[in-house]
Amino acid sequence: DKAGHKHFMAKEIAEQPVVLGDALRHYLSDDGRNIALDDPKLDFASLDRLTLVACGTAYYACLTAKYWFEQVANLPVDVDIASEFRYREPPVPPRTAALFVSQSGETADTLAALRYCNGRAERLLSIVNANESSIARESDLALPIYAGTEIGVASTKAFTCQLVVLLLLALKAARDRGAMTEDQLADKLSAVRSLPALMNLTLERGEEFRRASNHLAEADHALFLGRGMLYPLALEGALKLKEISYIHAEGYASGELKHGPIALIDQQMPVVVMAPRDALFDKTVSNMQEVMARGGKVLLVTDRGGAEEADDGVWWQLIVPDCDPLVAPILYALPAQLLAYHTAVAKGTDVDQPRNLAKSVTVE
Ligand code: F6R
């Protein structure tokens, strides 16, 4: 049942404020001021390292989480693509927990990576949507994301719910490791609790995303740029666009622009920049100027402050509500999804069942 939407993907994008709120209710105390994750298997004080392993969109959630764990909890994190990890057979140092992220819980490579870590890692953790799945069963502790059934092949609500569980884990790690004061933690939790409302405000601007997407739909290639915590989201934005609209898209860390991809810039290739006005915004402004100086068209997704500061030459601006920089990757996931969705609709592709793709990849 698409609940009045044209596609399951549209329904699942729209559901995010509600399902993310569900996840928060499960993982926060009743007053919302504490993280309710008191399982002894989740004591980050006794760990020296975390290894995150996944595929596709779930892998991008892991890449984002690396920034969170390292910044707020001072915990070193390795992130790996499951198909690489399992055959590389890397050493697993002592006091390492391995965490596997999978919507379906049945992805063959992620499951094989988990089995490789069995007996090597201190702890096998997973973040899943399917609680009865193989990955959930074979881990010491499986944390559900409470996203509800996801039918669209392109992951949307599972991604943001994975992100929020990862962020809460990072904040719990900060508490366990004494890396944050109680006041700082309360402040960050309040930023997390504000997400459903901020997502609703973003979704209300759907029409602006649709109009921008009508122009994106004319391109054969697109580049996505982001810095810091928004870099993994540039990768995710490019993946989403190519999966469902079949437009060739690549995501890059903004700072890598000069190291190659700038050679591609011309009027034919829009450059989508995801950049809230955070501590790195000035750097991103220079990247945008480099693109525009070469005739490139910049589509900037930013907040009000960013829009004021960005250069006049920006081709298209999409404004997202202000938020704490820590939660920006979760909020900015919606623009990435909406651009891909509306571009695919404009192109008339099969949004919910893109060619060649399966929802659950249970074979290599
Ligand atoms: C992209 C997408 C895929 C999955 C990947 C992992 O939109 O959905 O990249 O994220 O196949 O799947 P799970 O999370 O089920 O392990």
mmCIF file of C-alpha atoms and ligand atoms in Angstrom:
data_model
loop_
_atom_site.group_PDB
_atom_site.id
_atom_site.type_symbol
_atom_site.label_atom_id
_atom_site.label_comp_id
_atom_site.label_asym_id
_atom_site.label_seq_id
_atom_site.Cartn_x
_atom_site.Cartn_y
_atom_site.Cartn_z
ATOM 1 C CA ASP A 1 0.000 0.000 0.000
ATOM 2 C CA LYS A 2 1.552 3.245 -1.150
ATOM 3 C CA ALA A 3 -0.653 5.366 1.151
ATOM 4 C CA GLY A 4 -1.575 7.768 -1.636
ATOM 5 C CA HIS A 5 1.971 8.120 -2.979
ATOM 6 C CA LYS A 6 2.944 7.393 -6.572
ATOM 7 C CA HIS A 7 5.792 5.099 -5.536
ATOM 8 C CA PHE A 8 6.912 3.184 -2.475
ATOM 9 C CA MET A 9 10.062 5.259 -2.525
ATOM 10 C CA ALA A 10 8.017 8.481 -2.160
ATOM 11 C CA LYS A 11 6.081 6.936 0.715
ATOM 12 C CA GLU A 12 9.260 5.763 2.416
ATOM 13 C CA ILE A 13 10.915 9.168 2.045
ATOM 14 C CA ALA A 14 7.835 10.817 3.547
ATOM 15 C CA GLU A 15 7.699 8.338 6.436
ATOM 16 C CA GLN A 16 11.103 9.266 7.768
ATOM 17 C CA PRO A 17 10.032 11.748 10.454
ATOM 18 C CA VAL A 18 7.724 9.097 11.913
ATOM 19 C CA VAL A 19 9.997 6.056 11.752
ATOM 20 C CA LEU A 20 12.999 8.018 12.972
ATOM 21 C CA GLY A 21 10.826 9.149 15.888
ATOM 22 C CA ASP A 22 9.993 5.471 16.549
ATOM 23 C CA ALA A 23 13.684 4.584 16.628
ATOM 24 C CA LEU A 24 14.345 7.445 19.036
ATOM 25 C CA ARG A 25 11.567 6.303 21.344
ATOM 26 C CA HIS A 26 13.188 2.867 21.520
ATOM 27 C CA TYR A 27 16.684 4.105 22.181
ATOM 28 C CA LEU A 28 16.069 7.090 24.463
ATOM 29 C CA SER A 29 14.767 7.181 28.025
ATOM 30 C CA ASP A 30 11.159 8.318 28.516
ATOM 31 C CA ASP A 31 12.151 11.935 29.045
ATOM 32 C CA GLY A 32 14.407 11.725 25.976
ATOM 33 C CA ARG A 33 17.390 12.946 27.950
ATOM 34 C CA ASN A 34 19.339 9.711 28.151
ATOM 35 C CA ILE A 35 20.415 6.889 25.882
ATOM 36 C CA ALA A 36 18.670 3.668 26.892
ATOM 37 C CA LEU A 37 21.337 1.240 25.695
ATOM 38 C CA ASP A 38 22.605 -0.311 28.883
ATOM 39 C CA ASP A 39 23.514 -3.753 27.615
ATOM 40 C CA PRO A 40 26.860 -4.899 29.093
ATOM 41 C CA LYS A 41 27.783 -6.081 25.568
ATOM 42 C CA LEU A 42 27.841 -2.440 24.586
ATOM 43 C CA ASP A 43 30.505 -1.084 26.924
ATOM 44 C CA PHE A 44 32.726 1.133 24.810
ATOM 45 C CA ALA A 45 35.096 1.902 27.687
ATOM 46 C CA SER A 46 36.693 -1.519 27.268
ATOM 47 C CA LEU A 47 37.303 -1.091 23.529
ATOM 48 C CA ASP A 48 40.258 0.386 21.672
ATOM 49 C CA ARG A 49 38.857 0.160 18.147
ATOM 50 C CA LEU A 50 35.703 -0.321 16.172
ATOM 51 C CA THR A 51 35.467 -1.959 12.738
ATOM 52 C CA LEU A 52 32.377 -1.131 10.678
ATOM 53 C CA VAL A 53 31.523 -3.343 7.711
ATOM 54 C CA ALA A 54 28.661 -3.131 5.191
ATOM 55 C CA CYS A 55 27.715 -2.809 1.499
ATOM 56 C CA GLY A 56 26.233 -0.001 -0.589
ATOM 57 C CA THR A 57 24.134 2.563 1.210
ATOM 58 C CA ALA A 58 24.716 0.848 4.557
ATOM 59 C CA TYR A 59 28.449 1.254 3.911
ATOM 60 C CA TYR A 60 27.941 4.999 3.481
ATOM 61 C CA ALA A 61 26.110 5.063 6.814
ATOM 62 C CA CYS A 62 29.232 3.437 8.313
ATOM 63 C CA LEU A 63 31.529 6.010 6.679
ATOM 64 C CA THR A 64 29.464 8.775 8.291
ATOM 65 C CA ALA A 65 29.641 7.030 11.652
ATOM 66 C CA LYS A 66 33.430 7.067 11.529
ATOM 67 C CA TYR A 67 33.302 10.865 11.823
ATOM 68 C CA TRP A 68 30.905 10.618 14.766
ATOM 69 C CA PHE A 69 32.783 7.975 16.772
ATOM 70 C CA GLU A 70 36.126 9.621 16.235
ATOM 71 C CA GLN A 71 34.942 13.173 16.960
ATOM 72 C CA VAL A 72 32.632 12.678 19.908
ATOM 73 C CA ALA A 73 34.000 9.495 21.489
ATOM 74 C CA ASN A 74 37.668 9.638 20.512
ATOM 75 C CA LEU A 75 37.357 6.017 19.383
ATOM 76 C CA PRO A 76 39.360 5.028 16.264
ATOM 77 C CA VAL A 77 37.189 3.443 13.577
ATOM 78 C CA ASP A 78 37.948 1.364 10.461
ATOM 79 C CA VAL A 79 35.293 1.181 7.787
ATOM 80 C CA ASP A 80 35.252 -1.495 5.130
ATOM 81 C CA ILE A 81 33.233 -2.723 2.193
ATOM 82 C CA ALA A 82 32.149 -6.244 3.130
ATOM 83 C CA SER A 83 33.249 -7.869 -0.155
ATOM 84 C CA GLU A 84 36.750 -6.445 0.311
ATOM 85 C CA PHE A 85 36.990 -7.160 4.011
ATOM 86 C CA ARG A 86 36.013 -10.826 3.763
ATOM 87 C CA TYR A 87 38.665 -11.744 1.204
ATOM 88 C CA ARG A 88 41.389 -9.481 2.519
ATOM 89 C CA GLU A 89 41.074 -11.266 5.834
ATOM 90 C CA PRO A 90 42.577 -8.391 7.813
ATOM 91 C CA PRO A 91 44.085 -8.832 11.275
ATOM 92 C CA VAL A 92 41.620 -7.916 14.018
ATOM 93 C CA PRO A 93 43.507 -6.248 16.890
ATOM 94 C CA PRO A 94 42.574 -7.021 20.511
ATOM 95 C CA ARG A 95 39.821 -4.927 22.119
ATOM 96 C CA THR A 96 38.142 -4.431 18.732
ATOM 97 C CA ALA A 97 34.376 -4.655 18.308
ATOM 98 C CA ALA A 98 33.047 -5.432 14.833
ATOM 99 C CA LEU A 99 29.762 -3.829 13.803
ATOM 100 C CA PHE A 100 27.828 -4.917 10.708
ATOM 101 C CA VAL A 101 25.118 -2.718 9.214
ATOM 102 C CA SER A 102 22.498 -4.279 6.950
ATOM 103 C CA GLN A 103 18.884 -3.420 6.200
ATOM 104 C CA SER A 104 17.990 -6.940 5.061
ATOM 105 C CA GLY A 105 20.340 -8.718 7.442
ATOM 106 C CA GLU A 106 20.935 -11.251 4.658
ATOM 107 C CA THR A 107 23.568 -9.616 2.455
ATOM 108 C CA ALA A 108 25.967 -12.455 1.583
ATOM 109 C CA ASP A 109 29.206 -10.474 1.811
ATOM 110 C CA THR A 110 28.269 -8.766 5.079
ATOM 111 C CA LEU A 111 27.301 -12.117 6.613
ATOM 112 C CA ALA A 112 30.599 -13.652 5.477
ATOM 113 C CA ALA A 113 32.495 -10.717 7.004
ATOM 114 C CA LEU A 114 30.647 -11.262 10.284
ATOM 115 C CA ARG A 115 31.538 -14.960 10.275
ATOM 116 C CA TYR A 116 35.171 -14.073 9.647
ATOM 117 C CA CYS A 117 35.120 -11.864 12.761
ATOM 118 C CA ASN A 118 33.555 -14.573 14.909
ATOM 119 C CA GLY A 119 36.271 -15.638 17.343
ATOM 120 C CA ARG A 120 38.544 -12.776 16.256
ATOM 121 C CA ALA A 121 36.698 -9.652 17.376
ATOM 122 C CA GLU A 122 35.910 -8.958 21.020
ATOM 123 C CA ARG A 123 32.267 -8.447 20.131
ATOM 124 C CA LEU A 124 29.986 -8.965 17.108
ATOM 125 C CA LEU A 125 27.397 -6.210 16.866
ATOM 126 C CA SER A 126 24.863 -5.517 14.151
ATOM 127 C CA ILE A 127 22.391 -2.847 13.121
ATOM 128 C CA VAL A 128 19.546 -4.384 11.111
ATOM 129 C CA ASN A 129 16.022 -3.755 9.946
ATOM 130 C CA ALA A 130 15.110 -7.446 9.765
ATOM 131 C CA ASN A 131 15.342 -8.685 13.367
ATOM 132 C CA GLU A 132 14.967 -12.351 12.420
ATOM 133 C CA SER A 133 17.744 -12.246 9.823
ATOM 134 C CA SER A 134 20.959 -14.285 9.662
ATOM 135 C CA ILE A 135 23.124 -11.286 10.536
ATOM 136 C CA ALA A 136 20.956 -10.482 13.573
ATOM 137 C CA ARG A 137 20.996 -14.113 14.733
ATOM 138 C CA GLU A 138 24.732 -14.571 14.401
ATOM 139 C CA SER A 139 25.760 -11.396 16.233
ATOM 140 C CA ASP A 140 26.210 -11.081 20.003
ATOM 141 C CA LEU A 141 23.864 -8.107 19.973
ATOM 142 C CA ALA A 142 21.583 -6.942 17.146
ATOM 143 C CA LEU A 143 20.191 -3.407 17.293
ATOM 144 C CA PRO A 144 16.994 -2.921 15.267
ATOM 145 C CA ILE A 145 16.473 0.331 13.341
ATOM 146 C CA TYR A 146 12.643 0.285 13.529
ATOM 147 C CA ALA A 147 12.282 1.616 9.980
ATOM 148 C CA GLY A 148 9.449 -0.774 9.114
ATOM 149 C CA THR A 149 9.343 -2.712 5.834
ATOM 150 C CA GLU A 150 11.253 -0.990 3.058
ATOM 151 C CA ILE A 151 9.924 -1.949 -0.368
ATOM 152 C CA GLY A 152 11.595 0.519 -2.716
ATOM 153 C CA VAL A 153 14.840 -1.041 -3.930
ATOM 154 C CA ALA A 154 16.701 2.211 -3.294
ATOM 155 C CA SER A 155 17.200 2.489 0.441
ATOM 156 C CA THR A 156 15.867 5.690 2.033
ATOM 157 C CA LYS A 157 14.276 5.382 5.471
ATOM 158 C CA ALA A 158 16.536 2.473 6.395
ATOM 159 C CA PHE A 159 19.552 4.715 5.715
ATOM 160 C CA THR A 160 18.432 7.551 8.002
ATOM 161 C CA CYS A 161 17.385 5.098 10.724
ATOM 162 C CA GLN A 162 20.765 3.332 10.471
ATOM 163 C CA LEU A 163 22.411 6.730 10.806
ATOM 164 C CA VAL A 164 20.448 7.713 13.887
ATOM 165 C CA VAL A 165 21.220 4.416 15.654
ATOM 166 C CA LEU A 166 24.899 4.847 14.774
ATOM 167 C CA LEU A 167 24.872 8.405 16.115
ATOM 168 C CA LEU A 168 23.256 7.303 19.384
ATOM 169 C CA LEU A 169 25.886 4.578 19.687
ATOM 170 C CA ALA A 170 28.626 7.149 19.143
ATOM 171 C CA LEU A 171 27.110 9.361 21.854
ATOM 172 C CA LYS A 172 26.883 6.403 24.185
ATOM 173 C CA ALA A 173 30.524 5.635 23.423
ATOM 174 C CA ALA A 174 31.365 9.256 24.301
ATOM 175 C CA ARG A 175 29.601 8.810 27.638
ATOM 176 C CA ASP A 176 31.214 5.420 28.368
ATOM 177 C CA ARG A 177 34.655 6.778 27.565
ATOM 178 C CA GLY A 178 34.235 10.043 29.454
ATOM 179 C CA ALA A 179 34.781 11.992 26.251
ATOM 180 C CA MET A 180 31.788 14.284 26.816
ATOM 181 C CA THR A 181 30.308 16.093 29.791
ATOM 182 C CA GLU A 182 26.698 15.421 30.796
ATOM 183 C CA ASP A 183 25.765 18.899 29.551
ATOM 184 C CA GLN A 184 27.366 18.344 26.168
ATOM 185 C CA LEU A 185 25.600 15.013 25.858
ATOM 186 C CA ALA A 186 22.237 16.549 26.779
ATOM 187 C CA ASP A 187 22.796 19.241 24.173
ATOM 188 C CA LYS A 188 23.566 16.717 21.422
ATOM 189 C CA LEU A 189 20.624 14.514 22.373
ATOM 190 C CA SER A 190 18.357 17.493 22.072
ATOM 191 C CA ALA A 191 19.737 18.069 18.545
ATOM 192 C CA VAL A 192 18.947 14.424 17.725
ATOM 193 C CA ARG A 193 15.402 14.764 19.105
ATOM 194 C CA SER A 194 14.787 17.771 16.883
ATOM 195 C CA LEU A 195 15.369 15.713 13.727
ATOM 196 C CA PRO A 196 11.783 14.539 13.034
ATOM 197 C CA ALA A 197 10.538 18.144 13.095
ATOM 198 C CA LEU A 198 13.435 19.347 10.901
ATOM 199 C CA MET A 199 12.748 16.497 8.471
ATOM 200 C CA ASN A 200 9.109 17.567 8.235
ATOM 201 C CA LEU A 201 10.172 21.124 7.415
ATOM 202 C CA THR A 202 12.492 19.772 4.699
ATOM 203 C CA LEU A 203 9.786 17.562 3.213
ATOM 204 C CA GLU A 204 7.457 20.567 3.010
ATOM 205 C CA ARG A 205 9.828 22.001 0.414
ATOM 206 C CA GLY A 206 9.351 18.983 -1.864
ATOM 207 C CA GLU A 207 8.125 21.151 -4.733
ATOM 208 C CA GLU A 208 11.436 23.051 -4.887
ATOM 209 C CA PHE A 209 13.317 19.766 -5.101
ATOM 210 C CA ARG A 210 10.999 18.663 -7.896
ATOM 211 C CA ARG A 211 11.706 21.804 -9.913
ATOM 212 C CA ALA A 212 15.469 21.509 -9.508
ATOM 213 C CA SER A 213 15.252 17.829 -10.453
ATOM 214 C CA ASN A 214 13.525 18.632 -13.745
ATOM 215 C CA HIS A 215 16.783 20.322 -14.733
ATOM 216 C CA LEU A 216 18.988 17.574 -13.331
ATOM 217 C CA ALA A 217 17.028 15.099 -15.463
ATOM 218 C CA GLU A 218 18.506 16.690 -18.591
ATOM 219 C CA ALA A 219 22.077 15.838 -17.582
ATOM 220 C CA ASP A 220 23.988 12.702 -18.568
ATOM 221 C CA HIS A 221 26.509 13.117 -15.757
ATOM 222 C CA ALA A 222 26.507 14.713 -12.321
ATOM 223 C CA LEU A 223 29.067 15.252 -9.596
ATOM 224 C CA PHE A 224 28.273 15.316 -5.863
ATOM 225 C CA LEU A 225 30.620 17.062 -3.436
ATOM 226 C CA GLY A 226 30.721 17.196 0.338
ATOM 227 C CA ARG A 227 33.270 17.789 3.099
ATOM 228 C CA GLY A 228 33.690 16.236 6.519
ATOM 229 C CA MET A 229 30.576 14.452 7.691
ATOM 230 C CA LEU A 230 28.827 15.425 4.472
ATOM 231 C CA TYR A 231 31.389 13.642 2.305
ATOM 232 C CA PRO A 232 29.817 10.182 2.703
ATOM 233 C CA LEU A 233 26.493 11.780 1.849
ATOM 234 C CA ALA A 234 27.950 12.994 -1.463
ATOM 235 C CA LEU A 235 28.706 9.335 -2.201
ATOM 236 C CA GLU A 236 25.198 8.334 -1.173
ATOM 237 C CA GLY A 237 23.601 11.130 -3.249
ATOM 238 C CA ALA A 238 25.505 9.961 -6.325
ATOM 239 C CA LEU A 239 24.579 6.311 -5.705
ATOM 240 C CA LYS A 240 20.897 7.163 -5.265
ATOM 241 C CA LEU A 241 20.832 9.200 -8.479
ATOM 242 C CA LYS A 242 22.557 6.579 -10.598
ATOM 243 C CA GLU A 243 20.493 3.694 -9.221
ATOM 244 C CA ILE A 244 17.079 5.065 -10.035
ATOM 245 C CA SER A 245 17.559 7.718 -12.747
ATOM 246 C CA TYR A 246 20.459 5.974 -14.559
ATOM 247 C CA ILE A 247 22.320 9.287 -14.739
ATOM 248 C CA HIS A 248 26.023 8.692 -14.292
ATOM 249 C CA ALA A 249 26.967 10.316 -11.007
ATOM 250 C CA GLU A 250 30.067 10.346 -8.857
ATOM 251 C CA GLY A 251 30.586 11.520 -5.318
ATOM 252 C CA TYR A 252 33.830 13.113 -4.189
ATOM 253 C CA ALA A 253 35.245 14.752 -1.109
ATOM 254 C CA SER A 254 35.245 18.459 -2.042
ATOM 255 C CA GLY A 255 38.973 18.687 -1.366
ATOM 256 C CA GLU A 256 39.614 16.044 -4.040
ATOM 257 C CA LEU A 257 38.120 18.225 -6.786
ATOM 258 C CA LYS A 258 41.513 19.583 -7.835
ATOM 259 C CA HIS A 259 43.056 16.140 -7.875
ATOM 260 C CA GLY A 260 41.195 14.973 -10.955
ATOM 261 C CA PRO A 261 37.452 15.447 -11.295
ATOM 262 C CA ILE A 262 37.767 19.187 -12.026
ATOM 263 C CA ALA A 263 38.896 18.165 -15.520
ATOM 264 C CA LEU A 264 35.322 17.034 -16.198
ATOM 265 C CA ILE A 265 33.650 20.319 -15.322
ATOM 266 C CA ASP A 266 31.588 21.913 -18.075
ATOM 267 C CA GLN A 267 28.065 23.291 -18.498
ATOM 268 C CA GLN A 268 26.711 19.859 -19.203
ATOM 269 C CA MET A 269 27.585 18.367 -15.813
ATOM 270 C CA PRO A 270 25.761 19.781 -12.774
ATOM 271 C CA VAL A 271 27.702 19.747 -9.503
ATOM 272 C CA VAL A 272 25.558 19.075 -6.446
ATOM 273 C CA VAL A 273 27.201 20.484 -3.318
ATOM 274 C CA MET A 274 25.916 19.441 0.118
ATOM 275 C CA ALA A 275 27.188 22.012 2.583
ATOM 276 C CA PRO A 276 25.634 23.444 5.727
ATOM 277 C CA ARG A 277 27.343 26.594 6.948
ATOM 278 C CA ASP A 278 29.689 24.765 9.316
ATOM 279 C CA ALA A 279 33.350 25.220 10.201
ATOM 280 C CA LEU A 280 34.371 23.949 6.741
ATOM 281 C CA PHE A 281 31.979 26.073 4.715
ATOM 282 C CA ASP A 282 34.584 28.605 3.527
ATOM 283 C CA LYS A 283 36.590 25.806 1.958
ATOM 284 C CA THR A 284 33.504 24.626 0.135
ATOM 285 C CA VAL A 285 32.829 28.149 -1.139
ATOM 286 C CA SER A 286 36.262 28.138 -2.826
ATOM 287 C CA ASN A 287 35.497 24.737 -4.368
ATOM 288 C CA MET A 288 32.252 26.116 -5.779
ATOM 289 C CA GLN A 289 34.101 29.122 -7.193
ATOM 290 C CA GLU A 290 36.538 26.771 -8.918
ATOM 291 C CA VAL A 291 33.609 24.946 -10.495
ATOM 292 C CA MET A 292 31.833 28.132 -11.571
ATOM 293 C CA ALA A 293 35.016 29.669 -12.984
ATOM 294 C CA ARG A 294 35.067 26.757 -15.419
ATOM 295 C CA GLY A 295 31.476 27.214 -16.502
ATOM 296 C CA GLY A 296 30.140 24.500 -14.181
ATOM 297 C CA LYS A 297 26.628 24.685 -12.769
ATOM 298 C CA VAL A 298 26.428 24.410 -8.980
ATOM 299 C CA LEU A 299 23.323 23.120 -7.238
ATOM 300 C CA LEU A 300 23.905 24.019 -3.603
ATOM 301 C CA VAL A 301 22.044 22.317 -0.772
ATOM 302 C CA THR A 302 22.658 24.432 2.313
ATOM 303 C CA ASP A 303 21.042 26.328 5.198
ATOM 304 C CA ARG A 304 20.018 29.992 5.330
ATOM 305 C CA GLY A 305 23.459 31.141 6.506
ATOM 306 C CA GLY A 306 25.163 29.178 3.748
ATOM 307 C CA ALA A 307 22.848 30.640 1.113
ATOM 308 C CA GLU A 308 23.709 34.174 2.261
ATOM 309 C CA GLU A 309 27.417 33.521 2.129
ATOM 310 C CA ALA A 310 27.583 31.533 -1.088
ATOM 311 C CA ASP A 311 28.569 33.229 -4.298
ATOM 312 C CA ASP A 312 26.018 34.833 -6.633
ATOM 313 C CA GLY A 313 26.969 32.556 -9.455
ATOM 314 C CA VAL A 314 25.339 29.503 -7.866
ATOM 315 C CA TRP A 315 22.927 27.958 -10.400
ATOM 316 C CA TRP A 316 20.361 26.605 -7.961
ATOM 317 C CA GLN A 317 20.006 26.764 -4.181
ATOM 318 C CA LEU A 318 17.946 24.478 -2.013
ATOM 319 C CA ILE A 319 17.567 25.542 1.599
ATOM 320 C CA VAL A 320 17.425 23.080 4.477
ATOM 321 C CA PRO A 321 16.537 24.156 8.061
ATOM 322 C CA ASP A 322 19.398 25.039 10.439
ATOM 323 C CA CYS A 323 20.601 22.147 12.569
ATOM 324 C CA ASP A 324 23.445 21.107 14.848
ATOM 325 C CA PRO A 325 26.371 20.133 12.556
ATOM 326 C CA LEU A 326 26.478 16.705 14.213
ATOM 327 C CA VAL A 327 23.047 15.731 12.854
ATOM 328 C CA ALA A 328 23.461 17.365 9.422
ATOM 329 C CA PRO A 329 24.264 14.078 7.612
ATOM 330 C CA ILE A 330 20.859 12.736 8.691
ATOM 331 C CA LEU A 331 18.889 15.823 7.693
ATOM 332 C CA TYR A 332 20.759 16.319 4.385
ATOM 333 C CA ALA A 333 19.983 12.722 3.402
ATOM 334 C CA LEU A 334 16.474 13.904 2.537
ATOM 335 C CA PRO A 335 17.574 16.393 -0.161
ATOM 336 C CA ALA A 336 19.804 13.676 -1.645
ATOM 337 C CA GLN A 337 16.841 11.272 -1.781
ATOM 338 C CA LEU A 338 14.374 13.869 -3.066
ATOM 339 C CA LEU A 339 16.688 14.948 -5.891
ATOM 340 C CA ALA A 340 17.199 11.356 -7.008
ATOM 341 C CA TYR A 341 13.506 10.547 -6.718
ATOM 342 C CA HIS A 342 12.172 13.546 -8.627
ATOM 343 C CA THR A 343 14.871 13.223 -11.281
ATOM 344 C CA ALA A 344 13.913 9.590 -11.845
ATOM 345 C CA VAL A 345 10.221 10.526 -12.022
ATOM 346 C CA ALA A 346 11.044 13.257 -14.558
ATOM 347 C CA LYS A 347 12.924 10.690 -16.621
ATOM 348 C CA GLY A 348 10.108 8.168 -16.332
ATOM 349 C CA THR A 349 12.240 5.300 -15.009
ATOM 350 C CA ASP A 350 10.929 2.466 -12.835
ATOM 351 C CA VAL A 351 11.637 4.107 -9.484
ATOM 352 C CA ASP A 352 10.745 1.233 -7.155
ATOM 353 C CA GLN A 353 12.259 -1.531 -9.302
ATOM 354 C CA PRO A 354 15.320 -0.126 -11.056
ATOM 355 C CA ARG A 355 16.763 -2.378 -13.736
ATOM 356 C CA ASN A 356 19.340 -5.006 -12.746
ATOM 357 C CA LEU A 357 18.951 -4.405 -8.997
ATOM 358 C CA ALA A 358 17.541 -6.624 -6.247
ATOM 359 C CA LYS A 359 16.394 -5.530 -2.801
ATOM 360 C CA SER A 360 18.355 -8.198 -1.002
ATOM 361 C CA VAL A 361 21.735 -9.363 -2.322
ATOM 362 C CA THR A 362 22.015 -12.865 -0.891
ATOM 363 C CA VAL A 363 24.556 -14.118 -3.449
ATOM 364 C CA GLU A 364 27.947 -12.633 -4.260
HETATM 365 C C1 F6R B 1 21.129 1.322 -2.310
HETATM 366 C C2 F6R B 1 20.896 0.063 -1.611
HETATM 367 C C3 F6R B 1 22.012 -0.925 -1.528
HETATM 368 C C4 F6R B 1 22.035 -1.589 -0.149
HETATM 369 C C5 F6R B 1 23.076 -2.711 -0.107
HETATM 370 C C6 F6R B 1 23.178 -3.355 1.252
HETATM 371 O O1 F6R B 1 20.010 2.126 -2.329
HETATM 372 O O2 F6R B 1 19.829 -0.162 -1.123
HETATM 373 O O3 F6R B 1 23.242 -0.341 -1.817
HETATM 374 O O4 F6R B 1 22.289 -0.625 0.819
HETATM 375 O O5 F6R B 1 22.744 -3.687 -1.067
HETATM 376 O O6 F6R B 1 21.986 -3.964 1.613
HETATM 377 P P1 F6R B 1 21.689 -4.376 3.112
HETATM 378 O O7 F6R B 1 21.584 -3.109 3.887
HETATM 379 O O8 F6R B 1 20.393 -5.126 3.062
HETATM 380 O O9 F6R B 1 22.845 -5.207 3.573
#
